[in-house]
PDB file of C-alpha atoms and ligand atoms in Angstrom:
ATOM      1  CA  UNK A  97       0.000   0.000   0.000  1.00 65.00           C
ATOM      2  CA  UNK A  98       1.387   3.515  -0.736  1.00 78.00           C
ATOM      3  CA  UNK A  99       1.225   6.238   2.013  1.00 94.00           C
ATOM      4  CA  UNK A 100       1.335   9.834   2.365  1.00 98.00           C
ATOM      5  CA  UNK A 101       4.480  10.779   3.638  1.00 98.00           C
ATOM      6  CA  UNK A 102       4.910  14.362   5.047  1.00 98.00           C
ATOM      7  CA  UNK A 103       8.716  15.794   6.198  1.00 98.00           C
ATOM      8  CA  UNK A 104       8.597  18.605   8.431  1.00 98.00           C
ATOM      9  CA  UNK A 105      11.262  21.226   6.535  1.00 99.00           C
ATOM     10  CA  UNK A 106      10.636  23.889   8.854  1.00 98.00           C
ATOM     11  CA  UNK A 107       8.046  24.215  11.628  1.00 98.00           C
ATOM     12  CA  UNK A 108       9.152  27.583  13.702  1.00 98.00           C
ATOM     13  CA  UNK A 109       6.549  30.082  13.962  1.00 98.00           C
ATOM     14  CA  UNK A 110       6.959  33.985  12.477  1.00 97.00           C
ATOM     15  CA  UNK A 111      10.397  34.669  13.719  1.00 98.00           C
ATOM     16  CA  UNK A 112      12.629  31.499  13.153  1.00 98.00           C
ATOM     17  CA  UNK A 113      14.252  28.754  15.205  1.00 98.00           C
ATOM     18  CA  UNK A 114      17.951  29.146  16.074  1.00 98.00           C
ATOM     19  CA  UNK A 115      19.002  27.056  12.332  1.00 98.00           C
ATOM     20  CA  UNK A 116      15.553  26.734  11.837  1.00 98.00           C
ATOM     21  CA  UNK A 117      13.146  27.524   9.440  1.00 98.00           C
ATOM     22  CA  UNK A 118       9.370  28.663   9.162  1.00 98.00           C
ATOM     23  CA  UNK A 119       6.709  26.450   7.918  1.00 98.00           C
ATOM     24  CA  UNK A 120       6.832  24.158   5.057  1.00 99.00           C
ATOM     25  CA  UNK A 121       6.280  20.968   4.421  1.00 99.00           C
ATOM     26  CA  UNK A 122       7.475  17.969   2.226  1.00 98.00           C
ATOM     27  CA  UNK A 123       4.602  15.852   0.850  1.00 98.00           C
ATOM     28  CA  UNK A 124       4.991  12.822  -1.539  1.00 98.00           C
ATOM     29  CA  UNK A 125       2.940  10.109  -2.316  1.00 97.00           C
ATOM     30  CA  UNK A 126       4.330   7.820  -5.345  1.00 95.00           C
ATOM     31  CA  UNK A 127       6.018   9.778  -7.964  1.00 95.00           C
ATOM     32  CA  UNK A 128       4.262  12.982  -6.588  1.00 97.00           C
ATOM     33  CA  UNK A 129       6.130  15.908  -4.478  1.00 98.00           C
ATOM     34  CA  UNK A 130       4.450  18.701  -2.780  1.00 98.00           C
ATOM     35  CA  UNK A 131       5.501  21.700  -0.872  1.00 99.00           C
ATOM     36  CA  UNK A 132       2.983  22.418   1.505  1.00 99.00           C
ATOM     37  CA  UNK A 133       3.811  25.752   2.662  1.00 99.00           C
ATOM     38  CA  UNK A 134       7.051  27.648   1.997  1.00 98.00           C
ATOM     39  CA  UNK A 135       8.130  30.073   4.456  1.00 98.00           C
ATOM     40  CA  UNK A 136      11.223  31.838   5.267  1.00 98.00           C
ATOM     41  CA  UNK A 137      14.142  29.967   5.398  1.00 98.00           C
ATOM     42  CA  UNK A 138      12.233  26.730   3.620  1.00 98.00           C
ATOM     43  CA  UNK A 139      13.865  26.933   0.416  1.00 98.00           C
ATOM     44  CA  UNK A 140      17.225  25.974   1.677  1.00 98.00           C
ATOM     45  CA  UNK A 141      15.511  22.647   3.837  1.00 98.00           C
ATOM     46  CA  UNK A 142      14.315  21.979   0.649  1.00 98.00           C
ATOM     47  CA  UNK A 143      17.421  21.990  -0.885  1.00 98.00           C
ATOM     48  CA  UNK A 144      18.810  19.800   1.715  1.00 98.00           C
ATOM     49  CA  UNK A 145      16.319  17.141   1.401  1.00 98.00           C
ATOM     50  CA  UNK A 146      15.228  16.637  -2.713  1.00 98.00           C
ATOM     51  CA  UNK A 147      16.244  18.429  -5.675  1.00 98.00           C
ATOM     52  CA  UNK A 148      14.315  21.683  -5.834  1.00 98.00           C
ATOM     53  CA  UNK A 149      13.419  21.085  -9.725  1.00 97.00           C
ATOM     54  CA  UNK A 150      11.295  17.584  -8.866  1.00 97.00           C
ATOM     55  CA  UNK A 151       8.862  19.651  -6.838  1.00 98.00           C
ATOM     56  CA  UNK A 152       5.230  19.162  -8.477  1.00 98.00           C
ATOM     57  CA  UNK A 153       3.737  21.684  -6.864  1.00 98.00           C
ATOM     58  CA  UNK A 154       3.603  24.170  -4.091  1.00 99.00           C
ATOM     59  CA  UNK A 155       0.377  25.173  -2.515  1.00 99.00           C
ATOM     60  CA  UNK A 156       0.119  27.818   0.768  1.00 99.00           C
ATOM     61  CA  UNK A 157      -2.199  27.529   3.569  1.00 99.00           C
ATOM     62  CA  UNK A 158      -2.670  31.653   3.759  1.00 98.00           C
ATOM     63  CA  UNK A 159      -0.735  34.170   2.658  1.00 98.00           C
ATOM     64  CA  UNK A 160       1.398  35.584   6.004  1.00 98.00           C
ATOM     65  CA  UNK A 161       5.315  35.975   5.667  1.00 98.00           C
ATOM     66  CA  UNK A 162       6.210  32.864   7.611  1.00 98.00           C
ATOM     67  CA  UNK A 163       4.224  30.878   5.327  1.00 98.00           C
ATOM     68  CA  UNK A 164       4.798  32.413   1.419  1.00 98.00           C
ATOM     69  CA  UNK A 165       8.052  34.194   1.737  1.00 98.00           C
ATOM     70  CA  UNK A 166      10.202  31.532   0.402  1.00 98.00           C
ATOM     71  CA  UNK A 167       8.716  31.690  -2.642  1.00 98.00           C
ATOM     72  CA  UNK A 168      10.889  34.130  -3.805  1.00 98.00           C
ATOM     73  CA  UNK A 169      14.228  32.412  -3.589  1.00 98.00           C
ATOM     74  CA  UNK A 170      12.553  29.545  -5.038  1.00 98.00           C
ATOM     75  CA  UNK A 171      11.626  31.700  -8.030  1.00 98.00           C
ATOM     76  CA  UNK A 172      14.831  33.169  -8.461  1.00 97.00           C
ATOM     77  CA  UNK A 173      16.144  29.847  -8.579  1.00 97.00           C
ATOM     78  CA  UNK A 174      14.109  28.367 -11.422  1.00 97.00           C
ATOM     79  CA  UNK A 175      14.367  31.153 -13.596  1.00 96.00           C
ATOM     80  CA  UNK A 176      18.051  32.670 -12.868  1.00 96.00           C
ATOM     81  CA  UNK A 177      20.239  29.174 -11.562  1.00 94.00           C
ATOM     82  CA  UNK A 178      23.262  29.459 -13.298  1.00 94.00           C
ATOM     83  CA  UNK A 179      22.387  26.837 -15.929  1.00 92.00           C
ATOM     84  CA  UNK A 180      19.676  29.791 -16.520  1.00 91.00           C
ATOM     85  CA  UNK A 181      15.973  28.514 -16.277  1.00 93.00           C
ATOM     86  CA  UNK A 182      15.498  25.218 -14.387  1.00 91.00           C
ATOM     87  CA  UNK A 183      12.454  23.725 -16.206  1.00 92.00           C
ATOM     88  CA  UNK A 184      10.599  24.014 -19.155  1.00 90.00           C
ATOM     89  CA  UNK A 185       6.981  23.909 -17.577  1.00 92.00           C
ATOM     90  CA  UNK A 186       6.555  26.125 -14.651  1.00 93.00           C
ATOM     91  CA  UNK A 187       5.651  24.665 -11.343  1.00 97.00           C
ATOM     92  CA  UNK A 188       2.323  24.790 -10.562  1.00 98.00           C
ATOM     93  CA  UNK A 189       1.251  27.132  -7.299  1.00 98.00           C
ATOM     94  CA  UNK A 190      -1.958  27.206  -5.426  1.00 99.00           C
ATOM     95  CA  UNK A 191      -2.658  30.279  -3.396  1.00 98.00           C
ATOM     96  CA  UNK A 192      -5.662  31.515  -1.426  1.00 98.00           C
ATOM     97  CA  UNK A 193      -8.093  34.251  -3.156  1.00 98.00           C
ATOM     98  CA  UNK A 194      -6.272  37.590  -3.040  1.00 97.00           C
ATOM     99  CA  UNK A 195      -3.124  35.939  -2.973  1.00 98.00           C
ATOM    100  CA  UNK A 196      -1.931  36.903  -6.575  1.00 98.00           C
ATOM    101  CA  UNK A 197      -2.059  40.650  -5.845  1.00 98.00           C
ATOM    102  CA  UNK A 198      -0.749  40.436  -2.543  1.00 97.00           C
ATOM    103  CA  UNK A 199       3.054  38.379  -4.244  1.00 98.00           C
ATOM    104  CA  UNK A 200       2.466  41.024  -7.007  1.00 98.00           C
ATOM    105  CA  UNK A 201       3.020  43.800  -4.485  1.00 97.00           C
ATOM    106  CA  UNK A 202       5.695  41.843  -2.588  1.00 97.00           C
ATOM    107  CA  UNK A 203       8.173  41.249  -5.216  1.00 97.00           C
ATOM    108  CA  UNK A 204       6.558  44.407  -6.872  1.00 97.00           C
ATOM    109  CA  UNK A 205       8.674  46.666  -4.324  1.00 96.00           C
ATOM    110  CA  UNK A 206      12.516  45.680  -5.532  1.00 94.00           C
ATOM    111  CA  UNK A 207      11.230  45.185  -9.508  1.00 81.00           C
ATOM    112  CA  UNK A 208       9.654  42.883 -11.703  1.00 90.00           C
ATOM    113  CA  UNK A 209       6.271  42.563  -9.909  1.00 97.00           C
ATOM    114  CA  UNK A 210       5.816  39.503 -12.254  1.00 96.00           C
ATOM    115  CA  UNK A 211       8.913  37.031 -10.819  1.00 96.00           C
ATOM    116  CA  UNK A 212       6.508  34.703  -9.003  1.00 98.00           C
ATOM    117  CA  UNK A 213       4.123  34.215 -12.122  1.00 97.00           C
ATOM    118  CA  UNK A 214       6.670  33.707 -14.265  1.00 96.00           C
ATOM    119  CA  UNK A 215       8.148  31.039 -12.200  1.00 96.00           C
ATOM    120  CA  UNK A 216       5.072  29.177 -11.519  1.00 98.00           C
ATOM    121  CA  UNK A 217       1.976  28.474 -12.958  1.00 98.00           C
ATOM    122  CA  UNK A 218       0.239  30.563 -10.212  1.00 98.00           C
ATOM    123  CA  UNK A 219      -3.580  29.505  -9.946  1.00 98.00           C
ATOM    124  CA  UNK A 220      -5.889  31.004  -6.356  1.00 98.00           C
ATOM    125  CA  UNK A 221      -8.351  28.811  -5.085  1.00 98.00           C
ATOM    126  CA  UNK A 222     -11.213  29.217  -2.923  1.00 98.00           C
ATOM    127  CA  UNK A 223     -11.683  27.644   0.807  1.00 98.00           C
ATOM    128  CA  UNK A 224     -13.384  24.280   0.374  1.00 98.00           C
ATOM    129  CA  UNK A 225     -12.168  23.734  -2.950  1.00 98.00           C
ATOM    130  CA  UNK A 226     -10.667  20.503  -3.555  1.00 98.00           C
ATOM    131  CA  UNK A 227      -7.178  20.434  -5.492  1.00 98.00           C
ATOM    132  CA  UNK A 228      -5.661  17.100  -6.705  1.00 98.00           C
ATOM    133  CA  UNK A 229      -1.837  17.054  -7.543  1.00 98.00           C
ATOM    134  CA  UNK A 230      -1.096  13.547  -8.858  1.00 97.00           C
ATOM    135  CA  UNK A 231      -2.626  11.034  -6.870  1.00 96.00           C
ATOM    136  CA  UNK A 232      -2.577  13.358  -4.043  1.00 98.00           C
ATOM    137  CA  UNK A 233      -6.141  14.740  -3.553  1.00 98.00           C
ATOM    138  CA  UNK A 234      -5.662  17.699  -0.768  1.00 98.00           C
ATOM    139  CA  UNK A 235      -9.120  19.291   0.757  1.00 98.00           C
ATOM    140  CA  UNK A 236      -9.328  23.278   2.268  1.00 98.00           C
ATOM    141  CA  UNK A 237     -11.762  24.111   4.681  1.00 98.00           C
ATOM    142  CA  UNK A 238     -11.382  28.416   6.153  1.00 98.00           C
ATOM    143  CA  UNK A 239     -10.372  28.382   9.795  1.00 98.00           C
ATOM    144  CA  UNK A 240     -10.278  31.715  11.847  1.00 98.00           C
ATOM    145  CA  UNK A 241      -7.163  33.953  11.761  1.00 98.00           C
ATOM    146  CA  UNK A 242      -6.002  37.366  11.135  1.00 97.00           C
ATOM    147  CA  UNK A 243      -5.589  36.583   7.887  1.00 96.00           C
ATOM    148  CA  UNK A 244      -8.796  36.429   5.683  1.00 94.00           C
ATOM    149  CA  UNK A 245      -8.547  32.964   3.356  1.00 97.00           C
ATOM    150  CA  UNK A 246      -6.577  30.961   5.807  1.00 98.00           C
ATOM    151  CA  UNK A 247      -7.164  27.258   5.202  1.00 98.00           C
ATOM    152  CA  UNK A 248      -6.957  23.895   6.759  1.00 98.00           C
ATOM    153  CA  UNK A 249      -5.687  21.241   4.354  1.00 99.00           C
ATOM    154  CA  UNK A 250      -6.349  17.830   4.303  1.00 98.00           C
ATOM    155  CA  UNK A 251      -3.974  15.031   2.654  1.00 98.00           C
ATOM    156  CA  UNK A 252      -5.026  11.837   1.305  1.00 98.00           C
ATOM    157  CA  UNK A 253      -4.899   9.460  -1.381  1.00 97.00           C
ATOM    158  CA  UNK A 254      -7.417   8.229  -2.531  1.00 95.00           C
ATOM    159  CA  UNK A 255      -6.297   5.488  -4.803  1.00 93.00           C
ATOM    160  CA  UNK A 256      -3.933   4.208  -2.462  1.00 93.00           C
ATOM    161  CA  UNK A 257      -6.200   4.117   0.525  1.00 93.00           C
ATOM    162  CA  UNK A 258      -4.380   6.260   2.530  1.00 96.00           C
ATOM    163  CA  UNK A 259      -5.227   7.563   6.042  1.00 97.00           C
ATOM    164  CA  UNK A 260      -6.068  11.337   6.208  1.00 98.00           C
ATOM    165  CA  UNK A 261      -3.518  13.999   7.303  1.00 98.00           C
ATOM    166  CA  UNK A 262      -5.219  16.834   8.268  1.00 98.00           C
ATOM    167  CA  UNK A 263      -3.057  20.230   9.070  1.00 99.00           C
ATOM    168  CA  UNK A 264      -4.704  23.149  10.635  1.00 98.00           C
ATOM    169  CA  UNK A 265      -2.371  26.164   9.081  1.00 98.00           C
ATOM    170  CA  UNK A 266      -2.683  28.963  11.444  1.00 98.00           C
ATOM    171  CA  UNK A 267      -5.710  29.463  13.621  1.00 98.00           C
ATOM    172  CA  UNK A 268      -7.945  30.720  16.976  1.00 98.00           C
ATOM    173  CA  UNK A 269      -9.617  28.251  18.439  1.00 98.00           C
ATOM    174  CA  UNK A 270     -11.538  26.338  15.603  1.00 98.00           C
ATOM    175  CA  UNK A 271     -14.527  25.147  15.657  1.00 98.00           C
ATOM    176  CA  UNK A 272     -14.335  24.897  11.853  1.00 98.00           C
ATOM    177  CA  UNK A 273     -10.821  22.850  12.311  1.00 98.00           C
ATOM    178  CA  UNK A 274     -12.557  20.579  14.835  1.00 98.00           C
ATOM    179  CA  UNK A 275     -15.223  19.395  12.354  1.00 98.00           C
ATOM    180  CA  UNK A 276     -13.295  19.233   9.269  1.00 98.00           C
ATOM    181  CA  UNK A 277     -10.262  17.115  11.426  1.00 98.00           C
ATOM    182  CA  UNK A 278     -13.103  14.750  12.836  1.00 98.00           C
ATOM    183  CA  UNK A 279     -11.702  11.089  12.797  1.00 98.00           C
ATOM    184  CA  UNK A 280      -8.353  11.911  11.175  1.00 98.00           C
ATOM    185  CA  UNK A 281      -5.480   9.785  11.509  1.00 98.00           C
ATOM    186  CA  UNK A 282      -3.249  12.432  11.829  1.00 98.00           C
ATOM    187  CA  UNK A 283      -3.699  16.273  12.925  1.00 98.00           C
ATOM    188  CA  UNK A 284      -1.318  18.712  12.750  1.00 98.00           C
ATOM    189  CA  UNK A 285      -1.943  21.527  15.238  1.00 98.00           C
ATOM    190  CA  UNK A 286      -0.530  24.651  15.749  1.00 98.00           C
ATOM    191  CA  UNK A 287       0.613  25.712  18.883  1.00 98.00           C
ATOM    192  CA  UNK A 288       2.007  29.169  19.348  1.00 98.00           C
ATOM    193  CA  UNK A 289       0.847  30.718  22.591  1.00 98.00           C
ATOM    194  CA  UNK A 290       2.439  30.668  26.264  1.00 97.00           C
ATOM    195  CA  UNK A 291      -1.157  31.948  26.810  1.00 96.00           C
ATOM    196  CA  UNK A 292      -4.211  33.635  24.790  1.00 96.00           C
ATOM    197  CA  UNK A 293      -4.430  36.563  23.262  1.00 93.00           C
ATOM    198  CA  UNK A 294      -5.424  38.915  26.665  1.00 91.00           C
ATOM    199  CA  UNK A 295      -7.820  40.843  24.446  1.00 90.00           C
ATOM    200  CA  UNK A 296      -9.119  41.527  20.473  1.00 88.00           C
ATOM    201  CA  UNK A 297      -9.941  38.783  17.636  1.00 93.00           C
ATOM    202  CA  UNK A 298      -7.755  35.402  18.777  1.00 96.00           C
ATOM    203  CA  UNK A 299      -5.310  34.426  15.707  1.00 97.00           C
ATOM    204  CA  UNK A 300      -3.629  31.799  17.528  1.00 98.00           C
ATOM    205  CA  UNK A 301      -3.682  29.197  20.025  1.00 98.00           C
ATOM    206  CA  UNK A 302      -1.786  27.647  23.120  1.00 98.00           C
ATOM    207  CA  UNK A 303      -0.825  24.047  23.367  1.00 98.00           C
ATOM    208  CA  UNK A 304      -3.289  23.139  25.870  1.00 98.00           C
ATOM    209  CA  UNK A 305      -5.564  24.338  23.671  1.00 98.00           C
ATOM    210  CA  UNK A 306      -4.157  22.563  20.693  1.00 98.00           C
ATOM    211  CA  UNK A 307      -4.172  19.463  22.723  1.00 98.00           C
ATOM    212  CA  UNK A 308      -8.715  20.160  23.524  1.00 98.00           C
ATOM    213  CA  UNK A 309      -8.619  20.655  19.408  1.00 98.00           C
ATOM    214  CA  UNK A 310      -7.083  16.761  18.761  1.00 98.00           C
ATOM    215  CA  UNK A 311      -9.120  15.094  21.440  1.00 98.00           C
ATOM    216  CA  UNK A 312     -12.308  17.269  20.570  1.00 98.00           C
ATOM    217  CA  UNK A 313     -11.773  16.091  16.608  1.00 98.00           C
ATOM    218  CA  UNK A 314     -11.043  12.439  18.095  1.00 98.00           C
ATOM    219  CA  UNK A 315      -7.671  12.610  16.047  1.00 98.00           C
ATOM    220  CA  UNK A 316      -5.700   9.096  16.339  1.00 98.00           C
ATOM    221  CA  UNK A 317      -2.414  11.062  16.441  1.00 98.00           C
ATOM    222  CA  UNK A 318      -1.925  14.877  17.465  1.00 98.00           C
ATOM    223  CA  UNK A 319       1.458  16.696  16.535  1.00 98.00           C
ATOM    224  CA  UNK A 320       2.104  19.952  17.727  1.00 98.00           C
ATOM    225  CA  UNK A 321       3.775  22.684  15.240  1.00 98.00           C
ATOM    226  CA  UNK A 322       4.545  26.291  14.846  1.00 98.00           C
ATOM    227  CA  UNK A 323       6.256  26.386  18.209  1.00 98.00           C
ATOM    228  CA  UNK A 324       9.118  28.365  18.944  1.00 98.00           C
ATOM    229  CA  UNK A 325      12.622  27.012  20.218  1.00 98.00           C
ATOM    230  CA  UNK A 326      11.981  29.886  23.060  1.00 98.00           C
ATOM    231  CA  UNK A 327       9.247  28.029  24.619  1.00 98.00           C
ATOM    232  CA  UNK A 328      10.390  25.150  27.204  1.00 98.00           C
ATOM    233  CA  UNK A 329       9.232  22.018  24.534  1.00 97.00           C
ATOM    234  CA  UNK A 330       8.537  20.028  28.239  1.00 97.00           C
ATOM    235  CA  UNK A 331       5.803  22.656  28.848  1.00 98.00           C
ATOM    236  CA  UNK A 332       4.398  22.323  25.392  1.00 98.00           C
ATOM    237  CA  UNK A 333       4.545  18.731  26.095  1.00 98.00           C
ATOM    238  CA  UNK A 334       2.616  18.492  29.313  1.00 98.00           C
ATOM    239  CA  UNK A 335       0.188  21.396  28.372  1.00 98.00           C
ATOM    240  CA  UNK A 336      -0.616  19.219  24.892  1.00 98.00           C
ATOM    241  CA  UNK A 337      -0.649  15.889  26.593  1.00 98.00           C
ATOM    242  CA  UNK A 338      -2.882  17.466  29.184  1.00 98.00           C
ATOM    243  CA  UNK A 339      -5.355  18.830  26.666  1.00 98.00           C
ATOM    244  CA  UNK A 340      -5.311  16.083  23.983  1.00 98.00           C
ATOM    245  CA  UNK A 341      -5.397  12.859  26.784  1.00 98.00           C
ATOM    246  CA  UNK A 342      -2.627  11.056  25.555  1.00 98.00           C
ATOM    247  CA  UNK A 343       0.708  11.209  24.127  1.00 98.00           C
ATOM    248  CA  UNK A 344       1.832  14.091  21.622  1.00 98.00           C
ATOM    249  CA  UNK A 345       4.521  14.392  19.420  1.00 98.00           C
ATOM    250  CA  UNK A 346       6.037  17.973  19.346  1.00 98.00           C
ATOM    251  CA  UNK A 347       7.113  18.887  15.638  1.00 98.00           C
ATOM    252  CA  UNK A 348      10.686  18.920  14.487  1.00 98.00           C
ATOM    253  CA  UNK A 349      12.457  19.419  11.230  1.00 98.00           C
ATOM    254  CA  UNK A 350      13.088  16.375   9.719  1.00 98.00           C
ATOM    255  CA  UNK A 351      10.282  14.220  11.465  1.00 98.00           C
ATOM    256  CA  UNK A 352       8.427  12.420   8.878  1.00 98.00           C
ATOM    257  CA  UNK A 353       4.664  11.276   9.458  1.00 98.00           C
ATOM    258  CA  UNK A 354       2.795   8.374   7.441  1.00 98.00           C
ATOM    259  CA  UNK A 355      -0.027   8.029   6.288  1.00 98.00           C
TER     260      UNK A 355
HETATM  261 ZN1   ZN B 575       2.412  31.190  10.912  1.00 56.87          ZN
HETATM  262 ZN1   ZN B 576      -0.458  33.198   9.994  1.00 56.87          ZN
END
């Protein structure tokens, strides 16, 4: 039977890990490779782990810094290596709504506003579509955060009767994530508070409350992510363990989930 197999390239939250690197992850299922999520400092864990030019596609959970930004050296690196461009086709790119203007303006401020789409076949899609990259079929389902279009993404495949990795992006508490995680085999939870928000719209959680999240979706398997090196990971531990009812695994690069 094939699985789903997902490396963790970088898992610090918006300021990185001492070495470390914001979120992105390695997803490949047979002959398919997917970067889910590219943030800063990504690119090079990439590098370090597959040749950048096998990637299939790249598709990010919402469009905050610590999430997208790596996009840019990847760019530069297809279309300016110094064999010149790296591939024919461009690699294809899945972005939330809006998120084609916001890159635009990005890259827009140093020059070429166009870099990103001429790297990759850029394509936005909306919350609860469905978007199937070889035999990797991933579902998106909106959870709260300060970002508008911040999505949940579910991994699966279907033809090989794989499990279900479910990955909660950013996120307050979630409702939304709690229903569209129900029964997963896997959920990947962030985890970025010491404590809540004291006051205004919550945009994140703690890991006690990432821990309610897993046992409230009856996940089989909770891992914690988007934790900083700063935070004591026996705290995180206990907190998640505490809140889930059972063991957790904190998130570290190079950790590698099946499913
Ligand atoms: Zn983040
Ligand atoms: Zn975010």
């Amino acid at each position: 039977m094939r699985r789903v197999r997902v490396t963790v390239l970088g898992k610090s939250p918006a300021f990185a890990d001492a070495g470390g690197a914001c979120s992105g992850y390695l997803v490949q299922e047979g002959a398919t490779t997917l970067l889910m999520d590219v943030g800063n400092g990504v690119f090079g864990k990439l590098r370090a782990a597959i040749d950048y030019t096998t990637v299939d596609a790249v598709l990010v959970s919402h469009m905050h810094a610590d999430h997208s930004l790596d996009l840019v050296p990847f760019a530069y690196a297809l279309m300016y290596g110094p064999d010149g461009r790296a591939r024919a086709d461009p690699v294809r790119l899945m972005v939330p709504a809006g998120g084609r203007d916001q890159l635009r303006r990005v890259v827009g401020t140093w020059g070429g506003e166009d870099l990103i789409e001429d790297a990759f076949a850029l394509e936005e899609y909306d919350s609860g579509a469905v978007l199937d990259v070889g035999g990797l079929r991933v579902r998106t389902h909106a959870v709260p955060h300060y970002l508008p279009h911040t999505n949940a993404l579910e991994l699966s495949a279907p033809a090989a009767s794989s499990g279900r990795l479910t990955y909660g992006a950013d996120h307050g508490p979630a409702d939304a994530l709690v229903e569209f995680a129900r029964d997963t085999d896997i959920l990947m939870v962030e985890a970025t508070l010491k404590a809540p928000e004291p006051d205004g719209p919550r945009g994140h959680i703690t890991a006690r409350e990432a821990g309610e999240h897993g046992r409230r979706a009856g996940a089989r398997r909770l891992v914690v992510t988007h934790v900083s090196d700063l935070i004591d990971p026996a705290w995180v531990r206990s907190e998640a363990e505490a809140g889930f009812g059972g063991p957790v695994t904190i998130a570290a690069e190079g950790d590698v989930y099946e499913v």
